[in-house]
Amino acid sequence: MKVLGIIAEYNPFHNGHLHHLKSSLELIQPDYTIVAMSGHFTQRGEAAIVDKWERAEMALRNGVDIVVELPAVYSSQTAELFAYGGVQLLNHTGVVTHISFGSEIGTIQPLTEIARVLAEEPPTFKALLKQYLDQGLSFPQARHMAIMEHAKKMGLSFSESQWERIINSSNSILAIEYLKALYRTKSNIIPVTIQRIGASYNAQEMSGEISSATAIRNELKKQKCWGNISRAMPRASFEILKGAIESGKGPVTNSSLEQLMLGNIRSMPLEDIKNLMDIDEGLENRIKECALKASTLDEFMALAKTKRYVYTRLQRILVHALLGITKERVERFRRAGGPQYLRILGFSTRAIPLLKQLKQSAKVPIITKAAHYEEVLKSPIAREMFDIDVLATNLYSLGIPNPCYRKGNRDFTEKIRVI
């Protein structure tokens, strides 16, 4: 049996995602597809535009068989930790045979070679990296130079022009992290990559049928031109998104949570901020000072941002602060083997045989009904990880426009999506 795994955010599910899914199905010809999807906060440190159940249904309506939740402790992390969490979640299924991810380069070989260098850190590469760091280059610049020099010395197949394209491309950078995670976890999952088409990952404006998720979210926040949005999304996804927005379930953004986020930082002792993920070199002082000066989240970001501390890092720190995601916690979860359970958000009825197989093959407990999580999750560390997911939903819900959806503990009242 072949099972395709995909790591995604689907924020929201658009035509580019459909192209990737269909191309992957044509290439791999799997029996089933499982998606590990971010919950209520995403890799760039942003609140998802609509909740995880609506987004899971979008995926199911477009041909995915099972959607499992990537735990919140991994969903708002650097590319390296996000990829590790997603890959390990797919490893833990015990059934996923292939993984497919997008990349701007569309060729697996150069990505694999670069990932192996970064995963193994061979002596030649480490010496070159130290040499360039000693010359005063920043770590990204030094790593860039060291990889190219190492490639020339070792006769690796990727060219300088390919490397330039890769380091300036969000999907290719993430693809390298997926491959690195596969390598480091000694995974048997076979990787493939599909070339990204249309607008770039970070494109801010709508560009017709293939627009970025960022552009779609911006359109929702600015003018809600449903005609533009409908052209960029499969019909089923669009109807789910439009229904959610019109019922007041969205859009949710970080600005929806700005008082919660700023108030939280203002109330936190410096030592607690210092212990958060992504905090180093005294950044806690800047974060605290800017939160006290700023009256809006946009003002906080403008005050705190520097060349070194970019928006995505600052946004992730705000999410880490909300959810109590500290360096110590992340390290404990890593030592325990990463994601501690498979939380199923939804499935198609055709996947019932796969669910039965999953129950036999999974290396971690499976949660289908959150109310039973304390019985299902025997280890304290697994329950701690799930408690963070519940907290993420409880706090995210406070940013939903319609107050009737702001009640707490929705993880225990929302039904699993079945189509």
Short mmCIF file of C-alpha atoms in Angstrom, two decimals:
data_model
loop_
_atom_site.label_atom_id
_atom_site.label_comp_id
_atom_site.label_asym_id
_atom_site.label_seq_id
_atom_site.Cartn_x
_atom_site.Cartn_y
_atom_site.Cartn_z
CA MET A 1 0.00 0.00 0.00
CA LYS A 2 1.28 3.46 -0.95
CA VAL A 3 0.31 6.38 1.27
CA LEU A 4 1.19 9.96 0.37
CA GLY A 5 2.04 12.37 3.17
CA ILE A 6 1.87 16.16 2.87
CA ILE A 7 2.74 18.83 5.46
CA ALA A 8 0.62 21.94 4.99
CA GLU A 9 -1.14 24.94 6.46
CA TYR A 10 -3.92 25.38 3.86
CA ASN A 11 -4.47 28.91 5.06
CA PRO A 12 -6.69 28.75 3.02
CA PHE A 13 -6.63 25.86 0.51
CA HIS A 14 -6.18 27.49 -2.92
CA ASN A 15 -5.59 26.50 -6.54
CA GLY A 16 -1.84 26.24 -6.02
CA HIS A 17 -2.45 23.66 -3.28
CA LEU A 18 -4.81 21.79 -5.61
CA HIS A 19 -2.14 21.76 -8.34
CA HIS A 20 0.39 20.35 -5.86
CA LEU A 21 -2.04 17.69 -4.61
CA LYS A 22 -3.13 16.58 -8.09
CA SER A 23 0.44 16.55 -9.43
CA SER A 24 1.56 14.49 -6.42
CA LEU A 25 -1.28 12.00 -6.92
CA GLU A 26 -0.42 11.62 -10.62
CA LEU A 27 3.28 11.12 -9.87
CA ILE A 28 3.00 8.74 -6.90
CA GLN A 29 -0.34 7.01 -7.57
CA PRO A 30 -0.98 6.45 -3.84
CA ASP A 31 -3.85 4.48 -2.37
CA TYR A 32 -4.47 7.20 0.23
CA THR A 33 -3.29 10.68 1.26
CA ILE A 34 -2.65 11.95 4.79
CA VAL A 35 -2.04 15.64 5.49
CA ALA A 36 -0.31 16.93 8.63
CA MET A 37 -1.85 20.39 8.95
CA SER A 38 -1.11 23.31 11.27
CA GLY A 39 -3.85 24.13 13.75
CA HIS A 40 -4.65 27.69 14.80
CA PHE A 41 -1.22 29.32 14.49
CA THR A 42 1.07 29.05 11.48
CA GLN A 43 4.78 28.84 10.75
CA ARG A 44 5.11 32.59 10.23
CA GLY A 45 3.65 33.25 13.67
CA GLU A 46 0.21 34.23 12.38
CA ALA A 47 -3.28 33.26 13.48
CA ALA A 48 -4.94 31.09 10.82
CA ILE A 49 -7.58 32.98 8.81
CA VAL A 50 -10.31 30.46 9.81
CA ASP A 51 -10.22 27.61 12.29
CA LYS A 52 -8.58 24.22 11.82
CA TRP A 53 -11.85 22.32 11.32
CA GLU A 54 -12.94 24.56 8.41
CA ARG A 55 -9.49 24.22 6.82
CA ALA A 56 -9.46 20.44 7.35
CA GLU A 57 -12.78 20.20 5.53
CA MET A 58 -11.34 22.22 2.62
CA ALA A 59 -8.60 19.60 2.26
CA LEU A 60 -11.05 16.68 2.47
CA ARG A 61 -13.39 18.21 -0.11
CA ASN A 62 -10.47 18.46 -2.52
CA GLY A 63 -9.34 14.85 -2.31
CA VAL A 64 -7.30 14.40 0.88
CA ASP A 65 -8.26 11.27 2.84
CA ILE A 66 -7.15 12.07 6.41
CA VAL A 67 -6.14 15.34 8.09
CA VAL A 68 -4.12 15.16 11.30
CA GLU A 69 -3.14 18.20 13.35
CA LEU A 70 0.48 19.29 13.61
CA PRO A 71 0.78 20.08 17.34
CA ALA A 72 0.88 23.79 18.16
CA VAL A 73 4.34 23.47 19.72
CA TYR A 74 5.68 22.81 16.17
CA SER A 75 3.29 24.81 13.98
CA SER A 76 4.75 28.26 14.82
CA GLN A 77 8.44 27.46 14.73
CA THR A 78 11.40 28.11 12.48
CA ALA A 79 11.44 26.18 9.21
CA GLU A 80 13.76 23.59 10.78
CA LEU A 81 11.50 22.78 13.75
CA PHE A 82 8.29 23.06 11.72
CA ALA A 83 9.68 20.55 9.22
CA TYR A 84 10.93 18.23 11.97
CA GLY A 85 7.51 18.21 13.65
CA GLY A 86 5.69 17.51 10.39
CA VAL A 87 8.08 14.79 9.21
CA GLN A 88 8.11 13.07 12.58
CA LEU A 89 4.30 13.15 12.67
CA LEU A 90 4.23 11.37 9.29
CA ASN A 91 6.89 8.93 10.52
CA HIS A 92 4.71 8.16 13.54
CA THR A 93 1.77 7.12 11.35
CA GLY A 94 3.66 3.96 10.41
CA VAL A 95 1.81 3.95 7.05
CA VAL A 96 3.13 6.93 5.06
CA THR A 97 5.43 5.74 2.27
CA HIS A 98 5.98 8.99 0.32
CA ILE A 99 6.11 12.69 1.09
CA SER A 100 5.54 15.44 -1.48
CA PHE A 101 6.38 19.12 -1.06
CA GLY A 102 6.53 22.11 -3.35
CA SER A 103 9.71 23.87 -4.43
CA GLU A 104 10.50 26.66 -6.84
CA ILE A 105 13.34 24.60 -8.35
CA GLY A 106 11.22 21.49 -8.91
CA THR A 107 14.20 19.09 -8.85
CA ILE A 108 14.93 16.86 -5.87
CA GLN A 109 18.67 16.16 -6.40
CA PRO A 110 20.16 19.59 -5.53
CA LEU A 111 17.81 19.93 -2.57
CA THR A 112 18.86 16.49 -1.29
CA GLU A 113 22.57 17.26 -1.62
CA ILE A 114 22.25 20.56 0.25
CA ALA A 115 20.09 18.95 2.95
CA ARG A 116 22.68 16.22 3.48
CA VAL A 117 25.50 18.75 3.89
CA LEU A 118 23.46 20.68 6.47
CA ALA A 119 22.40 17.51 8.29
CA GLU A 120 25.84 15.88 8.42
CA GLU A 121 27.95 19.05 8.75
CA PRO A 122 31.08 17.36 7.35
CA PRO A 123 34.50 18.66 8.55
CA THR A 124 35.20 20.52 5.27
CA PHE A 125 31.92 22.40 5.53
CA LYS A 126 32.37 23.17 9.25
CA ALA A 127 35.87 24.54 8.65
CA LEU A 128 34.63 26.75 5.81
CA LEU A 129 31.73 27.98 7.92
CA LYS A 130 34.09 28.93 10.76
CA GLN A 131 36.40 30.66 8.29
CA TYR A 132 33.63 32.88 6.91
CA LEU A 133 32.19 33.58 10.38
CA ASP A 134 35.67 34.66 11.51
CA GLN A 135 35.68 37.14 8.62
CA GLY A 136 32.68 38.86 10.25
CA LEU A 137 29.93 37.57 7.97
CA SER A 138 26.47 36.92 9.43
CA PHE A 139 25.57 33.25 9.93
CA PRO A 140 23.28 33.09 6.82
CA GLN A 141 25.96 34.75 4.66
CA ALA A 142 28.70 32.50 6.06
CA ARG A 143 26.60 29.37 5.51
CA HIS A 144 25.82 30.49 1.95
CA MET A 145 29.53 30.89 1.14
CA ALA A 146 30.50 27.67 2.95
CA ILE A 147 27.95 25.54 1.08
CA MET A 148 29.06 26.84 -2.32
CA GLU A 149 32.76 26.40 -1.53
CA HIS A 150 32.09 22.90 -0.13
CA ALA A 151 30.09 21.99 -3.25
CA LYS A 152 33.00 22.99 -5.50
CA LYS A 153 35.52 21.01 -3.43
CA MET A 154 33.36 17.87 -3.27
CA GLY A 155 32.07 18.03 -6.85
CA LEU A 156 28.41 18.20 -5.85
CA SER A 157 26.00 18.54 -8.75
CA PHE A 158 24.12 21.75 -7.97
CA SER A 159 25.30 24.97 -9.59
CA GLU A 160 25.78 28.39 -8.06
CA SER A 161 22.78 29.69 -10.01
CA GLN A 162 20.61 26.86 -8.63
CA TRP A 163 21.78 27.64 -5.10
CA GLU A 164 20.95 31.34 -5.58
CA ARG A 165 17.44 30.40 -6.72
CA ILE A 166 17.01 28.08 -3.75
CA ILE A 167 18.09 30.47 -0.98
CA ASN A 168 15.77 33.17 -2.33
CA SER A 169 12.77 30.83 -2.49
CA SER A 170 10.61 30.09 0.56
CA ASN A 171 9.31 26.71 -0.59
CA SER A 172 12.75 25.42 -1.59
CA ILE A 173 14.21 26.45 1.77
CA LEU A 174 11.41 24.55 3.53
CA ALA A 175 11.95 21.60 1.16
CA ILE A 176 15.58 21.37 2.31
CA GLU A 177 14.37 21.28 5.93
CA TYR A 178 11.94 18.44 5.14
CA LEU A 179 14.77 16.47 3.54
CA LYS A 180 17.08 17.23 6.45
CA ALA A 181 14.43 16.01 8.90
CA LEU A 182 13.92 12.81 6.89
CA TYR A 183 17.67 12.22 6.96
CA ARG A 184 18.11 12.94 10.67
CA THR A 185 15.14 10.81 11.73
CA LYS A 186 16.42 7.93 9.53
CA SER A 187 13.02 7.90 7.84
CA ASN A 188 12.09 5.38 5.15
CA ILE A 189 9.60 7.83 3.61
CA ILE A 190 10.45 8.57 -0.05
CA PRO A 191 10.55 12.31 -0.92
CA VAL A 192 9.38 13.94 -4.15
CA THR A 193 9.03 17.59 -5.06
CA ILE A 194 6.54 19.38 -7.30
CA GLN A 195 7.51 22.66 -8.94
CA ARG A 196 5.55 25.60 -7.59
CA ILE A 197 3.58 27.49 -10.24
CA GLY A 198 2.18 31.01 -10.34
CA ALA A 199 2.64 33.60 -7.60
CA SER A 200 5.48 33.32 -5.10
CA TYR A 201 4.77 32.21 -1.53
CA ASN A 202 5.18 35.78 -0.23
CA ALA A 203 3.29 37.58 -3.03
CA GLN A 204 1.09 40.25 -1.46
CA GLU A 205 -1.35 40.97 -4.32
CA MET A 206 -3.86 38.78 -6.11
CA SER A 207 -2.65 37.42 -9.46
CA GLY A 208 -5.59 35.57 -10.94
CA GLU A 209 -6.21 31.84 -10.65
CA ILE A 210 -2.86 31.04 -9.03
CA SER A 211 -2.54 33.53 -6.17
CA SER A 212 -0.64 33.03 -2.93
CA ALA A 213 -2.39 32.31 0.37
CA THR A 214 -0.87 35.59 1.62
CA ALA A 215 -2.57 37.52 -1.20
CA ILE A 216 -5.92 35.81 -0.52
CA ARG A 217 -5.69 36.67 3.19
CA ASN A 218 -4.81 40.28 2.34
CA GLU A 219 -7.80 40.47 0.00
CA LEU A 220 -10.04 39.21 2.82
CA LYS A 221 -8.65 41.74 5.29
CA LYS A 222 -8.81 44.71 2.90
CA GLN A 223 -11.85 44.54 0.66
CA LYS A 224 -13.32 41.03 0.56
CA CYS A 225 -13.64 41.03 -3.23
CA TRP A 226 -15.22 37.61 -3.46
CA GLY A 227 -14.84 37.51 -7.25
CA ASN A 228 -11.05 37.74 -7.03
CA ILE A 229 -10.91 35.20 -4.22
CA SER A 230 -13.23 32.70 -5.93
CA ARG A 231 -11.01 32.65 -9.03
CA ALA A 232 -8.00 31.69 -6.88
CA MET A 233 -9.64 28.82 -4.98
CA PRO A 234 -11.33 25.50 -5.81
CA ARG A 235 -15.10 25.85 -5.56
CA ALA A 236 -15.47 23.64 -2.47
CA SER A 237 -12.75 25.58 -0.58
CA PHE A 238 -14.21 28.92 -1.58
CA GLU A 239 -17.71 27.97 -0.39
CA ILE A 240 -16.34 26.80 2.99
CA LEU A 241 -14.27 29.98 3.39
CA LYS A 242 -17.09 32.31 2.35
CA GLY A 243 -19.54 30.51 4.64
CA ALA A 244 -17.14 30.78 7.58
CA ILE A 245 -16.53 34.50 6.99
CA GLU A 246 -20.21 35.32 6.52
CA SER A 247 -21.13 33.47 9.72
CA GLY A 248 -18.48 35.45 11.64
CA LYS A 249 -15.98 32.61 12.14
CA GLY A 250 -13.31 34.73 10.47
CA PRO A 251 -11.20 36.36 9.33
CA VAL A 252 -8.94 35.95 12.35
CA THR A 253 -5.58 37.72 12.28
CA ASN A 254 -2.93 38.65 14.83
CA SER A 255 -4.58 42.07 14.99
CA SER A 256 -7.71 40.32 16.26
CA LEU A 257 -5.60 39.22 19.23
CA GLU A 258 -3.46 42.35 19.65
CA GLN A 259 -4.65 43.31 23.15
CA LEU A 260 -4.18 39.73 24.31
CA MET A 261 -0.69 39.54 22.77
CA LEU A 262 0.53 42.93 24.01
CA GLY A 263 -1.05 42.50 27.44
CA ASN A 264 0.57 39.11 27.79
CA ILE A 265 4.08 40.46 27.08
CA ARG A 266 3.52 43.44 29.39
CA SER A 267 2.56 41.12 32.22
CA MET A 268 5.40 38.61 31.76
CA PRO A 269 8.55 38.90 33.90
CA LEU A 270 11.72 39.46 31.86
CA GLU A 271 13.09 36.09 32.91
CA ASP A 272 10.02 34.33 31.47
CA ILE A 273 10.37 36.18 28.16
CA LYS A 274 14.07 35.26 28.09
CA ASN A 275 13.18 31.55 28.28
CA LEU A 276 10.86 31.64 25.25
CA MET A 277 11.81 30.03 21.93
CA ASP A 278 13.51 32.43 19.47
CA ILE A 279 14.77 34.72 22.28
CA ASP A 280 18.52 35.26 22.58
CA GLU A 281 21.17 37.95 23.01
CA GLY A 282 19.06 40.10 25.33
CA LEU A 283 16.10 40.32 22.91
CA GLU A 284 13.76 39.98 25.90
CA ASN A 285 14.59 43.56 26.90
CA ARG A 286 13.67 44.93 23.48
CA ILE A 287 10.46 42.88 23.38
CA LYS A 288 9.35 44.12 26.80
CA GLU A 289 10.26 47.74 26.12
CA CYS A 290 8.46 47.82 22.76
CA ALA A 291 5.33 46.17 24.22
CA LEU A 292 5.18 48.91 26.86
CA LYS A 293 5.65 51.68 24.30
CA ALA A 294 3.29 50.38 21.60
CA SER A 295 -0.45 50.96 21.60
CA THR A 296 -1.12 48.60 18.67
CA LEU A 297 0.42 45.41 17.36
CA ASP A 298 1.53 47.14 14.17
CA GLU A 299 3.32 49.76 16.25
CA PHE A 300 4.98 47.05 18.35
CA MET A 301 6.25 45.31 15.20
CA ALA A 302 7.59 48.55 13.74
CA LEU A 303 9.41 49.40 16.98
CA ALA A 304 10.86 45.93 17.55
CA LYS A 305 11.88 45.04 13.99
CA THR A 306 15.53 45.22 12.93
CA LYS A 307 17.56 43.53 10.19
CA ARG A 308 18.28 40.73 12.63
CA TYR A 309 14.82 40.53 14.22
CA VAL A 310 12.43 40.24 11.28
CA TYR A 311 8.61 40.27 11.43
CA THR A 312 8.18 36.49 11.27
CA ARG A 313 10.53 35.95 14.21
CA LEU A 314 8.77 38.59 16.28
CA GLN A 315 5.37 37.13 15.42
CA ARG A 316 6.51 33.67 16.45
CA ILE A 317 7.76 35.06 19.76
CA LEU A 318 4.33 36.57 20.45
CA VAL A 319 2.73 33.16 19.80
CA HIS A 320 5.33 31.39 21.96
CA ALA A 321 4.54 33.84 24.76
CA LEU A 322 0.78 33.19 24.46
CA LEU A 323 1.21 29.43 24.53
CA GLY A 324 4.13 29.18 26.97
CA ILE A 325 6.44 27.59 24.40
CA THR A 326 9.86 27.74 26.03
CA LYS A 327 13.25 26.43 24.93
CA GLU A 328 13.18 23.92 27.77
CA ARG A 329 9.76 22.58 26.75
CA VAL A 330 10.73 22.20 23.09
CA GLU A 331 13.93 20.38 24.07
CA ARG A 332 11.96 17.98 26.31
CA PHE A 333 9.55 17.25 23.48
CA ARG A 334 12.49 16.64 21.13
CA ARG A 335 14.04 14.16 23.55
CA ALA A 336 10.68 12.39 23.78
CA GLY A 337 10.62 11.92 19.99
CA GLY A 338 8.64 14.94 18.77
CA PRO A 339 4.84 14.78 18.27
CA GLN A 340 3.31 12.48 20.87
CA TYR A 341 -0.03 11.63 19.22
CA LEU A 342 -2.03 11.69 16.01
CA ARG A 343 -4.99 14.05 16.45
CA ILE A 344 -7.41 13.37 13.60
CA LEU A 345 -9.34 16.48 12.52
CA GLY A 346 -11.23 14.83 9.69
CA PHE A 347 -11.36 11.97 7.21
CA SER A 348 -13.22 10.77 4.13
CA THR A 349 -15.35 7.63 4.36
CA ARG A 350 -13.20 5.99 1.67
CA ALA A 351 -10.31 6.17 4.15
CA ILE A 352 -11.94 3.89 6.74
CA PRO A 353 -9.66 0.94 5.78
CA LEU A 354 -6.65 3.25 6.22
CA LEU A 355 -7.91 4.31 9.66
CA LYS A 356 -8.06 0.65 10.66
CA GLN A 357 -4.51 0.15 9.42
CA LEU A 358 -3.40 3.32 11.22
CA LYS A 359 -4.67 1.95 14.53
CA GLN A 360 -2.41 -1.09 14.07
CA SER A 361 0.67 0.68 12.67
CA ALA A 362 0.82 4.04 14.47
CA LYS A 363 3.80 4.51 16.79
CA VAL A 364 1.93 7.02 18.97
CA PRO A 365 -1.64 7.13 20.35
CA ILE A 366 -4.47 8.24 18.05
CA ILE A 367 -6.98 10.85 19.21
CA THR A 368 -10.33 10.82 17.44
CA LYS A 369 -12.36 12.24 20.33
CA ALA A 370 -10.59 14.93 22.35
CA ALA A 371 -12.80 14.38 25.40
CA HIS A 372 -11.02 11.04 25.88
CA TYR A 373 -7.49 12.41 25.57
CA GLU A 374 -6.56 11.77 29.20
CA GLU A 375 -7.42 8.09 28.78
CA VAL A 376 -5.66 7.82 25.41
CA LEU A 377 -2.51 9.73 26.34
CA LYS A 378 -0.78 7.80 29.10
CA SER A 379 2.43 9.84 29.32
CA PRO A 380 2.53 13.23 31.10
CA ILE A 381 4.57 14.75 28.27
CA ALA A 382 1.93 13.79 25.70
CA ARG A 383 -0.81 15.35 27.83
CA GLU A 384 1.32 18.48 28.24
CA MET A 385 1.67 18.77 24.46
CA PHE A 386 -2.07 18.31 23.96
CA ASP A 387 -2.82 20.92 26.65
CA ILE A 388 -0.89 23.43 24.52
CA ASP A 389 -3.14 22.59 21.55
CA VAL A 390 -6.21 23.17 23.71
CA LEU A 391 -4.79 26.48 24.95
CA ALA A 392 -4.06 27.52 21.35
CA THR A 393 -7.71 26.96 20.42
CA ASN A 394 -9.01 28.71 23.55
CA LEU A 395 -6.95 31.84 22.91
CA TYR A 396 -7.43 31.83 19.13
CA SER A 397 -11.20 31.68 19.66
CA LEU A 398 -11.10 35.07 21.43
CA GLY A 399 -10.17 36.64 18.07
CA ILE A 400 -13.19 35.24 16.19
CA PRO A 401 -15.50 38.09 15.06
CA ASN A 402 -18.78 36.42 16.11
CA PRO A 403 -18.87 36.16 19.95
CA CYS A 404 -20.91 32.95 19.85
CA TYR A 405 -17.78 31.10 18.62
CA ARG A 406 -15.50 32.48 21.35
CA LYS A 407 -16.42 29.97 24.03
CA GLY A 408 -13.60 27.94 25.50
CA ASN A 409 -12.79 24.24 25.06
CA ARG A 410 -13.98 24.02 21.45
CA ASP A 411 -11.53 21.13 21.05
CA PHE A 412 -13.96 19.09 23.15
CA THR A 413 -17.18 20.22 21.43
CA GLU A 414 -16.32 20.47 17.71
CA LYS A 415 -17.06 17.29 15.81
CA ILE A 416 -14.49 15.53 13.68
CA ARG A 417 -15.15 16.30 10.01
CA VAL A 418 -16.31 13.31 7.94
CA ILE A 419 -17.19 13.53 4.27
#
